[in-house]
Coordinates of C-alpha atoms in Angstrom, one line a residue:
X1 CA 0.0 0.0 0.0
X2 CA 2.9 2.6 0.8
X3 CA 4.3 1.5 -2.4
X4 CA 1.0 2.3 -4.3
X5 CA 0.5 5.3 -2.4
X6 CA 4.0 6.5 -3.8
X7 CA 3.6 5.3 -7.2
X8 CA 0.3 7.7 -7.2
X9 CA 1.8 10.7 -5.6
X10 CA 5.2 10.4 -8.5
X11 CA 2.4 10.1 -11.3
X12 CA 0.4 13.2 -10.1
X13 CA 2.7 15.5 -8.9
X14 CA 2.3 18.3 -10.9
X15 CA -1.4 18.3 -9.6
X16 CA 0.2 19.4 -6.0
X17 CA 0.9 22.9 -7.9
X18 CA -2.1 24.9 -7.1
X19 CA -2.4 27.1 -10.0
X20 CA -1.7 23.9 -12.6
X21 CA -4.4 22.3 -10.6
X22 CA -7.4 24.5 -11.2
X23 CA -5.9 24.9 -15.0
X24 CA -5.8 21.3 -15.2
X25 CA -9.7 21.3 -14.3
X26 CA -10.7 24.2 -16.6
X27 CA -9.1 21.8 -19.3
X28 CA -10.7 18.8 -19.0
X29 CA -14.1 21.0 -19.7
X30 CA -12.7 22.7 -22.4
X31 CA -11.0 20.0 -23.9
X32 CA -13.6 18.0 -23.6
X33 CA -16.0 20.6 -25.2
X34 CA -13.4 20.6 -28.0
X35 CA -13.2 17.1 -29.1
X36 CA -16.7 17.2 -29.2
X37 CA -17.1 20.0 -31.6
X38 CA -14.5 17.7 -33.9
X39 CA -16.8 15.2 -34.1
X40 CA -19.4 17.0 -34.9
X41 CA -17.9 18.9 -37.9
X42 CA -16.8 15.6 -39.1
X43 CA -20.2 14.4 -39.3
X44 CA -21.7 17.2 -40.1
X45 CA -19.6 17.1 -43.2
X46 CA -20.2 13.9 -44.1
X47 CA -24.0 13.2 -43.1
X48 CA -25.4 16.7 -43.1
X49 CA -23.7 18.2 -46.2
X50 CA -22.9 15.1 -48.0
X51 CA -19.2 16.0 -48.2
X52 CA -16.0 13.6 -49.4
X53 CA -13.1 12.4 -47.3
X54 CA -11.2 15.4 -48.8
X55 CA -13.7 17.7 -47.8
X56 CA -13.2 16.6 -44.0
X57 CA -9.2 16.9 -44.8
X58 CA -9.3 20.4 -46.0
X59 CA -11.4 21.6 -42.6
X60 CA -9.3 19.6 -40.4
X61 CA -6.0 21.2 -42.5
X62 CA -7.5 25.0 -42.4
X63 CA -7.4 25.1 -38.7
X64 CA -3.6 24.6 -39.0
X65 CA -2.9 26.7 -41.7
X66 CA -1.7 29.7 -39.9
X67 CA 0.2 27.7 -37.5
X68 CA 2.0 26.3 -40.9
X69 CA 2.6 30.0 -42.5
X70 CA 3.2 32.2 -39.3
X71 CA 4.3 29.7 -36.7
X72 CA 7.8 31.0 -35.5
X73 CA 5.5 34.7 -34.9
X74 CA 3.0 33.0 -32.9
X75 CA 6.0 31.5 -30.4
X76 CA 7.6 34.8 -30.7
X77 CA 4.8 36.7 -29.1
X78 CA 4.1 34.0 -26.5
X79 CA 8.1 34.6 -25.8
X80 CA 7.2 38.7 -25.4
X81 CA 3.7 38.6 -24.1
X82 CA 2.1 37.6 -20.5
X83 CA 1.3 34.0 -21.5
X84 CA -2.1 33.8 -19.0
X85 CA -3.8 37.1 -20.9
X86 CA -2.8 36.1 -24.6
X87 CA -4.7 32.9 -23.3
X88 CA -7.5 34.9 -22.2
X89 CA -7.6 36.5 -25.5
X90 CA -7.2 33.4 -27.4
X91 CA -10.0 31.1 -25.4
X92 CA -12.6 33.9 -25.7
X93 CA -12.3 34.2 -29.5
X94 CA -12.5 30.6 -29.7
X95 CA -15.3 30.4 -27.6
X96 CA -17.4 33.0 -30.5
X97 CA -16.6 30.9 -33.2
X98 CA -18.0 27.8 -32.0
X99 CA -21.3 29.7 -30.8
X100 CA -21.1 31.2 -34.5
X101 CA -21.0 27.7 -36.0
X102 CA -23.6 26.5 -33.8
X103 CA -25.9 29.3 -34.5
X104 CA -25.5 28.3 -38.5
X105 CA -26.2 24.6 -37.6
X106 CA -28.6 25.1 -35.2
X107 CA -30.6 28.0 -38.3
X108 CA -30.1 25.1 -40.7
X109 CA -28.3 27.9 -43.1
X110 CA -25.2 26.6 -42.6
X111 CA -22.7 26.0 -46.1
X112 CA -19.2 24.0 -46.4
X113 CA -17.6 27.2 -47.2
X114 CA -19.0 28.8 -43.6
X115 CA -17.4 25.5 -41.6
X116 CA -14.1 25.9 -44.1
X117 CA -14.1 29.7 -43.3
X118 CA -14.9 29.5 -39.6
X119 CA -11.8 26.5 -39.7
X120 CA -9.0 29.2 -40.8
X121 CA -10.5 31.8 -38.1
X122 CA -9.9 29.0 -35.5
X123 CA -6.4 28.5 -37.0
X124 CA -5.4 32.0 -36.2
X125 CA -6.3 30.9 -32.5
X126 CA -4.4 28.0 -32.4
X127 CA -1.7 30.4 -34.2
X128 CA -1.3 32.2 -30.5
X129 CA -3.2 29.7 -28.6
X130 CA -0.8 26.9 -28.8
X131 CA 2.9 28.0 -27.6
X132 CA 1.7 30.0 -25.1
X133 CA -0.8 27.1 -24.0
X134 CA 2.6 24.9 -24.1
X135 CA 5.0 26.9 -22.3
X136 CA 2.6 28.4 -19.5
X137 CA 2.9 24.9 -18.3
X138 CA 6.4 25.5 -17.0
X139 CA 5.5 28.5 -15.6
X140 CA 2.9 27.0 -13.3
X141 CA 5.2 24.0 -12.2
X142 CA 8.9 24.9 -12.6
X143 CA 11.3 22.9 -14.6
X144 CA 11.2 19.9 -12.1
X145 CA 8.2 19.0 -12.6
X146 CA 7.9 20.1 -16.4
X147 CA 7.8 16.4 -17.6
X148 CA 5.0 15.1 -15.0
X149 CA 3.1 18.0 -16.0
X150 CA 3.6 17.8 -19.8
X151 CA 2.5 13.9 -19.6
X152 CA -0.5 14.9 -17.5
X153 CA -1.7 17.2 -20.0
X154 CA -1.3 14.2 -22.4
X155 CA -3.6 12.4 -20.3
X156 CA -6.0 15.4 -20.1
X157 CA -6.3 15.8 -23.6
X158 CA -6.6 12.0 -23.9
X159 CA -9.0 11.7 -20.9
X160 CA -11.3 14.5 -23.2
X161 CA -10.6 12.6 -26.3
X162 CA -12.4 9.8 -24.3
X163 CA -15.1 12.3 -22.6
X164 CA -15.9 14.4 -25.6
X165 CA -17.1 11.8 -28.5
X166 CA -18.5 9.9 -26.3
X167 CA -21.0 12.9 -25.0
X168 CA -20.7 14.2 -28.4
X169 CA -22.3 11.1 -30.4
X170 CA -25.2 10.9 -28.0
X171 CA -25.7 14.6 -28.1
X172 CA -25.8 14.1 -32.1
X173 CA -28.6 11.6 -32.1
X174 CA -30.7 13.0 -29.4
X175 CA -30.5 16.7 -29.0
X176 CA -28.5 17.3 -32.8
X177 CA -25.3 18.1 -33.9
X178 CA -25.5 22.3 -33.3
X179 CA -25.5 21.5 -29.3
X180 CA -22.1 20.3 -29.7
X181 CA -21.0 23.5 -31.1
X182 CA -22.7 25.6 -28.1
X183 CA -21.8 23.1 -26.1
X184 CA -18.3 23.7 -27.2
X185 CA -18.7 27.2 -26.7
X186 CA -19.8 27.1 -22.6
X187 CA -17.2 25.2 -22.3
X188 CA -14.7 27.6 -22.3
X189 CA -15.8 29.6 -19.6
X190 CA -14.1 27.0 -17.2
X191 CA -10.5 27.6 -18.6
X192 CA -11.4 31.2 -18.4
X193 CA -12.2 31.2 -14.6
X194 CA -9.6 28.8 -14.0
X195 CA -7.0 31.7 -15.5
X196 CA -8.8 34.4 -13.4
X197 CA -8.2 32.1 -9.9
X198 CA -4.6 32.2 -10.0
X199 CA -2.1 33.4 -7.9
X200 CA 0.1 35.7 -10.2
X201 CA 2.7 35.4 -7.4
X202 CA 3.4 31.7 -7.4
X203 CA 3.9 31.8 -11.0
X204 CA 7.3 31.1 -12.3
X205 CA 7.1 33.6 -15.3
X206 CA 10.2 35.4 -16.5
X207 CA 10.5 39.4 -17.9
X208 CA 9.2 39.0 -21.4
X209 CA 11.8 39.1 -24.3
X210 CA 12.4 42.5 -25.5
X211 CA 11.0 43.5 -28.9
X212 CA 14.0 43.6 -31.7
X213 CA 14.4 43.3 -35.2
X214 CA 15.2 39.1 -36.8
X215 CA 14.1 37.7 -33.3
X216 CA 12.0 35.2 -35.4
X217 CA 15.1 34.3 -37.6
X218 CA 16.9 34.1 -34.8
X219 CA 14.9 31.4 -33.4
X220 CA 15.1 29.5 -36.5
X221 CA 18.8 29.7 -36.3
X222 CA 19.3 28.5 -32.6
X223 CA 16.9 24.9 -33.5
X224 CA 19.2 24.6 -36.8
X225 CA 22.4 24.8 -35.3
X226 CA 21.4 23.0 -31.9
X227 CA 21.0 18.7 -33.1
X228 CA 19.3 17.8 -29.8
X229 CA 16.0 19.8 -31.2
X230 CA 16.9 20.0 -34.9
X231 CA 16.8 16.3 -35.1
X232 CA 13.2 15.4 -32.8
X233 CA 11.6 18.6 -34.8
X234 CA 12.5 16.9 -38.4
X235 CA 11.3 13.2 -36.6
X236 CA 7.8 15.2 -35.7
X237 CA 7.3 17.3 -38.7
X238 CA 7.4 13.2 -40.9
X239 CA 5.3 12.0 -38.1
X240 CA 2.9 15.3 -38.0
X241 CA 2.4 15.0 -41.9
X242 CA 2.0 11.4 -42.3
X243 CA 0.7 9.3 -39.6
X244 CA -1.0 12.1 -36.9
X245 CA -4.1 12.7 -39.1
X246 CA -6.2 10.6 -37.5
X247 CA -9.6 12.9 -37.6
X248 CA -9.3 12.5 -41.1
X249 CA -7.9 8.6 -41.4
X250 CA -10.5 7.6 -38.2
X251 CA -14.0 8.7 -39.7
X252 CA -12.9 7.5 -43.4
X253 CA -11.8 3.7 -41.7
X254 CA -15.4 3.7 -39.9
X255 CA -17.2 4.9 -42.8
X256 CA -15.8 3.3 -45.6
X257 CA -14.2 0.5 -44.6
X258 CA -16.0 -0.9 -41.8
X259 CA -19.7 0.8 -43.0
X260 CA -20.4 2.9 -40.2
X261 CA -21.4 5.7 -38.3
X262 CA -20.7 8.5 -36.3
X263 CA -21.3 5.3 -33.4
X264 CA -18.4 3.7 -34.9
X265 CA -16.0 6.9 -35.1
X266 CA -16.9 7.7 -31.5
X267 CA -16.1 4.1 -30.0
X268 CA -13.0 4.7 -32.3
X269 CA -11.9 8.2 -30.8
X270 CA -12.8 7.0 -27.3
X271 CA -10.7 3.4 -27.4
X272 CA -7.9 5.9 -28.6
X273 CA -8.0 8.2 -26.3
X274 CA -8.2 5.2 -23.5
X275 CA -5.0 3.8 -24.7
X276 CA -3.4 7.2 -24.5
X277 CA -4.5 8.2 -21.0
X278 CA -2.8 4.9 -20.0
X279 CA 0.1 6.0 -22.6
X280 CA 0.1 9.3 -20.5
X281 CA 0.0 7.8 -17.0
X282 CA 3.0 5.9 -17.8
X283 CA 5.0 8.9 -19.2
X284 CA 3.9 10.7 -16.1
X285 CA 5.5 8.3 -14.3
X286 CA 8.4 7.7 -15.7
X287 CA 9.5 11.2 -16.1
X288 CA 12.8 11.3 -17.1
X289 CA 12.3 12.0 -21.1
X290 CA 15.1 11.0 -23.3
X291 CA 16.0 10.7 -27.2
X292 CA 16.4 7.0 -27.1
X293 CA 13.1 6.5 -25.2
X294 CA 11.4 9.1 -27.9
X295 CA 12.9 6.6 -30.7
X296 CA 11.7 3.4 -29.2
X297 CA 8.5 5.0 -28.5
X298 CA 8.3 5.8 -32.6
X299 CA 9.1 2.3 -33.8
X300 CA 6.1 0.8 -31.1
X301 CA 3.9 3.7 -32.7
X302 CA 4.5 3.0 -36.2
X303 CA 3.7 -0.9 -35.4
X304 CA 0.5 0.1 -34.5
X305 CA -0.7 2.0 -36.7
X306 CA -0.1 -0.8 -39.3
X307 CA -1.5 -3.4 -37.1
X308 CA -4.6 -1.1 -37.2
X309 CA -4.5 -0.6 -41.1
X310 CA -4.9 -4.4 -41.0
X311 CA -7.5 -5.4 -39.0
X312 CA -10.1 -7.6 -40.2
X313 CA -12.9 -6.4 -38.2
X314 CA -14.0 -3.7 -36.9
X315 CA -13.6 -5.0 -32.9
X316 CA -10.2 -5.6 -33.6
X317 CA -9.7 -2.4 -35.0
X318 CA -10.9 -0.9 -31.8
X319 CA -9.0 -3.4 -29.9
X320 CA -5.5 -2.3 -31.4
X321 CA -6.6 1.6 -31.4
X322 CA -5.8 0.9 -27.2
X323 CA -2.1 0.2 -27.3
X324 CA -1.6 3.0 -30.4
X325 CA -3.1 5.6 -28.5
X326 CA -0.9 4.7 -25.8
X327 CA 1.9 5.3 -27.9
X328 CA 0.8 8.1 -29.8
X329 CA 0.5 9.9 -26.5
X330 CA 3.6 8.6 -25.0
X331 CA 5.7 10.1 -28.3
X332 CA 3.9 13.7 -28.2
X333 CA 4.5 14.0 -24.4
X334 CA 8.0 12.8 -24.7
X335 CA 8.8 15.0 -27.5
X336 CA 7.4 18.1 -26.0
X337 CA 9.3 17.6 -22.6
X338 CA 12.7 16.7 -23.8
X339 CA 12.2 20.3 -26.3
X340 CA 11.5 22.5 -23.3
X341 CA 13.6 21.0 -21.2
X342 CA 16.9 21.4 -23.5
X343 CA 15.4 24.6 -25.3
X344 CA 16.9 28.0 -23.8
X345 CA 14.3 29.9 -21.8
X346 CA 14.4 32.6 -23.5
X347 CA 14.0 30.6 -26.6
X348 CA 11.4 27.9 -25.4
X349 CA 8.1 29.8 -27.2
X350 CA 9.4 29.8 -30.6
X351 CA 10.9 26.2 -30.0
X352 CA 7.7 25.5 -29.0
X353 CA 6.0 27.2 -32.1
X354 CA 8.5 25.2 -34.2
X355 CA 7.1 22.0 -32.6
X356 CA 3.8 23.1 -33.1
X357 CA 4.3 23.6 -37.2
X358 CA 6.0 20.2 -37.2
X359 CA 3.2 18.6 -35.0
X360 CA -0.1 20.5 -35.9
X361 CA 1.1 23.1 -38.4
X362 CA 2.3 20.2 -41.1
X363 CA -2.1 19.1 -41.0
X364 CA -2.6 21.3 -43.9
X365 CA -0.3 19.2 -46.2
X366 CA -0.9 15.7 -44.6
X367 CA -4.6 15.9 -43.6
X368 CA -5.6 16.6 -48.1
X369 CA -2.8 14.4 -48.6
X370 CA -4.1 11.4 -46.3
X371 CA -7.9 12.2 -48.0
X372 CA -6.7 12.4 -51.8
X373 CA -5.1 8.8 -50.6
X374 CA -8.0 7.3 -48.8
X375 CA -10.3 8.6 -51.9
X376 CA -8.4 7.0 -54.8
X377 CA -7.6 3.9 -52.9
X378 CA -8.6 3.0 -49.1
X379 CA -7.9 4.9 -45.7
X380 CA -6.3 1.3 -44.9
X381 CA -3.5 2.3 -47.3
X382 CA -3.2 6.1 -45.9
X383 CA -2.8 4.2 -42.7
X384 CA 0.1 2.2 -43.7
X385 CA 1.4 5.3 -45.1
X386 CA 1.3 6.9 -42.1
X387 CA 2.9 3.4 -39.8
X388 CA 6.1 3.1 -42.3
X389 CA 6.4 7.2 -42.3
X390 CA 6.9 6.6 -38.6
X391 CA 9.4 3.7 -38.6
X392 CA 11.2 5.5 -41.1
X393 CA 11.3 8.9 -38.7
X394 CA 12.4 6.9 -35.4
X395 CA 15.9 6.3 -37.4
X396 CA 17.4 10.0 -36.9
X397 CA 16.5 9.3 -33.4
X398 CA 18.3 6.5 -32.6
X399 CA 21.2 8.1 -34.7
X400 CA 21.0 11.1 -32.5
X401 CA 20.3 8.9 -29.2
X402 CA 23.7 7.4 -30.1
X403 CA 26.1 10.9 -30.4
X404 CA 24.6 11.7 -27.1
X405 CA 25.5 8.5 -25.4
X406 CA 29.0 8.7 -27.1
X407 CA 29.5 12.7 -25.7
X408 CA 28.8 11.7 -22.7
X409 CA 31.0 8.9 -22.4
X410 CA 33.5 10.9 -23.8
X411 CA 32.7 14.2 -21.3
X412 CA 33.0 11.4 -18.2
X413 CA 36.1 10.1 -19.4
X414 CA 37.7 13.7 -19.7
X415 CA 36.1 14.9 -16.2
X416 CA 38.1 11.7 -14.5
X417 CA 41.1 13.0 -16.5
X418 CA 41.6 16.6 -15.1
X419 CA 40.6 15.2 -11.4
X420 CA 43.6 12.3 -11.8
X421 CA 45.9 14.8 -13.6
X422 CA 48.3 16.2 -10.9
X423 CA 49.4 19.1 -13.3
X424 CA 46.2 20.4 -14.5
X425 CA 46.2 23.5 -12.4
X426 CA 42.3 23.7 -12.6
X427 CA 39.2 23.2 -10.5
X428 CA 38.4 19.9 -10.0
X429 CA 35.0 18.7 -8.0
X430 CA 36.9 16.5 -4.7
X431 CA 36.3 12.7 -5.0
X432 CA 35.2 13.0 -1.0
X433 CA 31.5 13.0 0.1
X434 CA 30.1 16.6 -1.0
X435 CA 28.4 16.6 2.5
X436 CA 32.2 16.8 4.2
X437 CA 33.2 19.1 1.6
X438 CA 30.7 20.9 0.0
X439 CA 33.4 23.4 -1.6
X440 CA 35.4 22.9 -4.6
X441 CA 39.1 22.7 -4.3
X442 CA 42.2 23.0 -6.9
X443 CA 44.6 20.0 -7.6
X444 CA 48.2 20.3 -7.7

């Protein structure tokens, strides 16, 4: 029992934090909200307004669009602004645009051009909404418990992913698919108070970075010239565009392959998202992030997404979506906290903001892409796509995992040099217990 009891309080540290505890709660509303407004556009698309598996793509893709063309600015300002009122901001707009698309749903006047159009207006949220949604996390915790934190928002997105088809698809045959939109929209209002109940003093938030000219480039220089992010961003952005498109692949797979419904793509989304709140707790766990965790982590994704692509039935697809959410989860929260944690402070939004165009940003290309492929042959074949893009993406990880180890074998061996060396004239840490010499002495 003390073991358990231990075991819990590692896993949910973060939630000790007062300030990430109440956002943590506003979250799970919102989030929750959220995934249920993507499965409602999705249907609405396909049932109400008759539309193709493109058609699905390019809605999913527009609301990643600006995060794809002005990423590095969005990061930029969330490395200038107060992260908690451009989050503010950014939750409120949301908030209108899902009552706007509710309002045309619920009026019956609603067009594909309106959903595609309202899409882009929510990608200029995201645009904002998304590094300074990522790095406010450190801010609340500290860089201790960034990686708990970062895996417990995997499992709070997850645990919504679960929540919000599930509410959504019986709000959708009961009460109709515009109360998921307005829905959506109150749902904000909990992420809102949550911001408002903070204490501003037990924040740990940093001076803004002071406006000058090429700060963006700059950015873009410091992840090009530093491997340890260049190499996971390049891994994400293959991963982003070919495999994480699964609100296009999902609903295409239930409709076309197994002849369902917006039933079937809800018990999809929901045994996904359980296998990625279990993926999450893990990671939560675990805690200590690495590149050759992230790489084995890849090649156990990939597997799964081609064992889904070839299930016969569609239990067994539903099955197998359990461990691959896992995994999925398990690579986006290990990817995100090995970034911050070896991205510079004052550098961690528009690292972030890369992430995010690798991750999210790269839809726009893979979500038409993954479409045009399910159209003109099957989504089993965009899946496969998407599991061999993967493999193929976790080899520059375990090329990168292997410098590391072999710097660090080489920076041990020369540390246990200049301590033996009699003549190196330099500070040396003492071989004693640092407890009966906490100092640092010179050797000669």
């Amino acid at each position: 029992m003390t073991r358990l009891r231990g075991a819990t309080r590692k896993t949910f540290a973060a939630l000790s934090v007062r300030n990430y505890r109440l956002y943590f709660t506003g979250q799970v509303v919102s989030v929750s909200g959220t995934w249920m407004q993507m499965v409602a556009q999705t249907y609405l698309i396909l049932f109400r307004l008759h539309g193709t598996g493109v058609d699905v793509a390019i809605a999913t893709g527009l609301q990643f669009l600006p995060l794809l063309l002005f990423g590095p600015f969005g990061g930029l300002i969330a490395d200038r602004l107060d992260k908690r009122k451009v989050l503010y901001a950014t939750q409120t707009t949301a908030a209108v645009l899902a009552l706007a698309l509710g309002i045309l749903v619920l009026t019956h006047s609603v067009r594909l051009w309106e959903v595609f159009a309202l899409a882009t207006l929510l990608g200029v949220v995201n645009l904002f909404d998304n590094p300074a949604r990522q790095t406010f996390v450190s801010e609340m915790v500290g860089l201790d418990l960034l990686p708990n934190a970062v895996s417990l928002n995997s499992v709070l997105m997850n645990s919504a992913r679960v929540i919000g088809p599930a509410v959504g698809g019986v709000l959708i045959l009961t009460l109709g698919v515009s109360t998921c939109f307005m829905v959506n929209a109150a749902s904000y209002i909990a992420v809102i108070i949550a911001l408002s109940s903070m204490r501003a003093h037990e924040l740990y938030s940093k001076p803004g970075v002071v406006r000058a000219k090429g700060q963006v480039r700059e950015g873009l220089r410091y992840v090009w010239h530093t491997p340890d992010l260049r190499s996971p961003l390049l891994s994400v952005a293959i991963v982003g565009i070919f495999a994480f498109n699964f609100t296009v692949t999902l609903p295409l797979l239930a409709k076309f392959t197994f002849h369902g419904g917006a039933g079937l793509y809800s018990a999809f989304l929901a045994a996904m998202g359980a296998g990625a709140v279990l993926g999450g707790l893990f990671t939560a766990h675990r805690s200590s992030p690495s590149t050759r965790l992230l790489a084995v982590i890849g090649v156990l994704f990939g597997a799964m997404i081609l064992a889904v692509a070839l299930a016969p039935s569609r239990t067994t697809a539903i099955l197998l979506l359990v461990p691959m959410g896992a995994a999925s989860i398990a690579f986006i929260a290990t990817n995100n906290a090995t970034l911050q944690l070896r991205a510079d402070p004052s550098m961690r939004g528009r690292v972030m903001s890369l992430n995010a165009i690798a991750f999210l940003g790269s839809t726009p290309i893979g979500a038409p892409l993954l479409g045009y492929i399910s159209d003109v042959s099957s989504p089993r074949v965009s899946l496969v796509v998407g599991g061999v893009a993967t493999l193929v993406a976790s080899v520059p990880l375990f090329v990168l995992a292997a410098r590391q180890r072999l710097a660090r074998t080489a920076t041990s061996v020369n540390d246990l040099a200049v301590v033996a060396d009699p003549e190196s004239n330099v500070l040396a840490l003492p071989l004693v217990d640092p407890a009966a010499s906490p100092g640092v002495r010179r050797t000669s």
